[in-house]
Amino acid sequence: MSGSFMARVGLAGFACGVILLYSLAVLPPLQWLIVAVVILFVAMMAAASTVAKTTAVLVAGSLAGMLWAAWNAEARQQSTLPASLEGQALEVSGYLCGVPSAGSFSSVRFTFCVERWYPPEAAKAPDPSEMPRKLRLAWYGDEATTSIPQRLRLKVVLKRPHGSVNPVGFRYESWLFRKGFGAIGTIRDLVPDTGFACRLDCRYFRWRNGLVRATSERLATARYFPLITSLMIGYRGHMEPKHWDVLKATGTIHLVAISGLHLGLVAAGAGFVCRRFLLLLPQGRVSPGRLRRTVFFCVSLASLAYALAAGFSVPTRRALIMVVIAGWVLLGARKTGAFTGLLGALFLVLLTDPFSPLDQGFWLSFGAVSVLVLLFSLRLRQAGWLQGLVLAQIAVFAALWPILEVLGQSQVLTGFVANLFAIPLVSLVVMPALVVGALIMAISPLADAFVIHVFDMVFGVLWQGLAWLAEGEIAMPAPGVPALLVLAFVVMAALLVPFRGFRRTAAGLVVLWMAFVLVGGPRTGVENTPVDEPELWVWDVGQGLSVMVRDQDRVLVYDTGPALEGVYSAVDSVLIPNLRELGVRRIDTLIISHGDSDHAGGLPLLFESFDVGEVITGEPERLADMLPRSSGVQAQACTQNAALTMGSLNLSLWRTPGTVEGNDASCVVTIRSVASDVEVVLPGDITRRVESRFVADRRQEKAGFLVALAPHHGSKTSSSEQWVGEMAPDLVLFSAGYRHRFGHPHPDVVGRYLSAGSRALNTATSGAVHLAWQRDSVLVTEARARTPFWIRKPESR
């Protein structure tokens, strides 16, 4: 075998090793990986047969990639804020390494790169290597503004990176790790600091922030100002929820993320202009080889300049590498195959950023590029632009569908048509207009009004078309990854196999299958996947509460967690993805303990996503305004000692008599199984006064194993000594936010339960908690116990 073949095998192995690391629950010791790489290198040198040598190269490359990724991951984990410094007021100097943007609750949020830490008084100075180098900060108060000096000295209160952990759904903690944040927190004081030099990276961010401010000011009068700044300089801070809704509905979010499409267009334009200019020179002045090298240099320089102006984000850097490699293959090294170039780009992306596999965009971009390279190298070399565009969209639509399914995203049928419309428009009209307009604005500020008028006309066509298509959004049902892999294989085979009969047959089968999925899917989509044994989930929704109980095919949801408009919704982020993952399509009973926003958030979205049979609440009048009128479901009052049956589970409801509101109006649910001596009590937010009434009204004897949710998240206004003493739960669960300003659960309350012999779990440190009924107890599973290495494991409370 040639050396080039072995090199490709080693590069492929390196990529596999980097990717495989992120499937591990713990980081492997670096010493072991180093020894294994050395042993395999010796084996490779000593191997006599080609098969043995190839295998050794592949495995050695994989271990080398895993070693590289593990070394970087360990260094990132070591630069996390020490637990002993959480909640303390700390002083730090550094500079802005991101554009400040307005956040929720009148805050300003920005990324801060650390130059120096100032240890607290009377405290041992922390090791600088163990302190965070990058912070995500929020500045609250009347003085908060986006006009912030580049170099700062701050007084901050920090906590370690943390986020909700549920079986599926967005994990903020993973996002923080991927971005390299060693701590998050708030600002107590902010002053300029010129006591350290602003090095190259500091100067770049200062220039970039100035570019965003200047561009935003000059384009502020444009009707489509948020879209223009997104494509021109890669800044999406002006985008509003209505923009994201349209882009998501049409599958065109990639249009406003500076990626290979945008850099490729800039590179193509720069290459065309550079080549035409060189060809104008006298014949013989530029040889063909020098022409190719000069064009490649122009392409690389233009791509780099645009990437820097666009913020040099992770997707932009990834796209820059791929564009430069593609230019090298096309212009500078024509003997190199397209797939070798793609493998080289994959290697360079993972070498420069070994955390790339944590990005969904990594999988989607390399998946799409691989499909296009395969298609155009084997099938569409001579195809016209329209035929090539349509066939490419068909291939990408089918091939990315299983990837989207694995990533927890849905495929949008409207996106196929939307991309057929948007990609040519962006390529041939929008991007050229942006580049020319930006050059005109840079040369003559007097032309701003004219350029803005042209931008509005161009973007008006794009946006109105997408908005119109978004009204007919058709989200494809999820038939499962195996079926989607078969679909992708059939579509690609139909596009690549040069037999007309086979293509027609495959096309007919695909059309029939998709019609069956679209027409037949929703009819059978309202049935729940049954379970053999009863189970209960306490979801990790932060500072709030949401519980799901199910047995057989019956499902009950108790509270829906918090919701803050435009900021966070537990229904959207936690309930919908996790219930769907469990096969829940219908909620038979929805119990809202009371109407507070941390227990009854996101109800309209919940009703849009699931069929809901009945709604029971302790505050029916208050909840009436929260339920969507189109649902036709009315809230029923939680009445004392009402009973429900759900499979093998018997549920009894209780509410304190009399006129009460708020926390004390909570509907308390007691769950017992006919097959096991286990009892679960869900008390909502009742206070001590109501706790005593509930205990006095209990008619059943205590079960052999009692599980209780701590009332009001473990607040000191609840869980009285009488309650804890009478209930004496074997397991107590707290649903609370991590180091939240409310301080739940209160240390005295936790101590009270522990003194009573209870085992205490907190969703803030355990993640979602799963209880499976057994004969005399429950099997407890903490979501954080089954997470990859970069997410903190369960902590005792």
PDB file of C-alpha atoms in Angstrom, residues 45 66 120 282 535 585 680:
ATOM      1  CA  MET A  45       6.528  -0.537  12.204  1.00  0.00           C
ATOM      2  CA  MET A  66      -8.813  10.338  21.369  1.00  0.00           C
ATOM      3  CA  PRO A 120     -10.554  37.332  48.096  1.00  0.00           C
ATOM      4  CA  PRO A 282      -0.321  40.939 -21.244  1.00  0.00           C
ATOM      5  CA  GLU A 535     -43.203   4.932  36.653  1.00  0.00           C
ATOM      6  CA  ARG A 585     -48.913  11.414  22.473  1.00  0.00           C
ATOM      7  CA  VAL A 680     -46.127   8.967  46.521  1.00  0.00           C
TER       8      VAL A 680
END
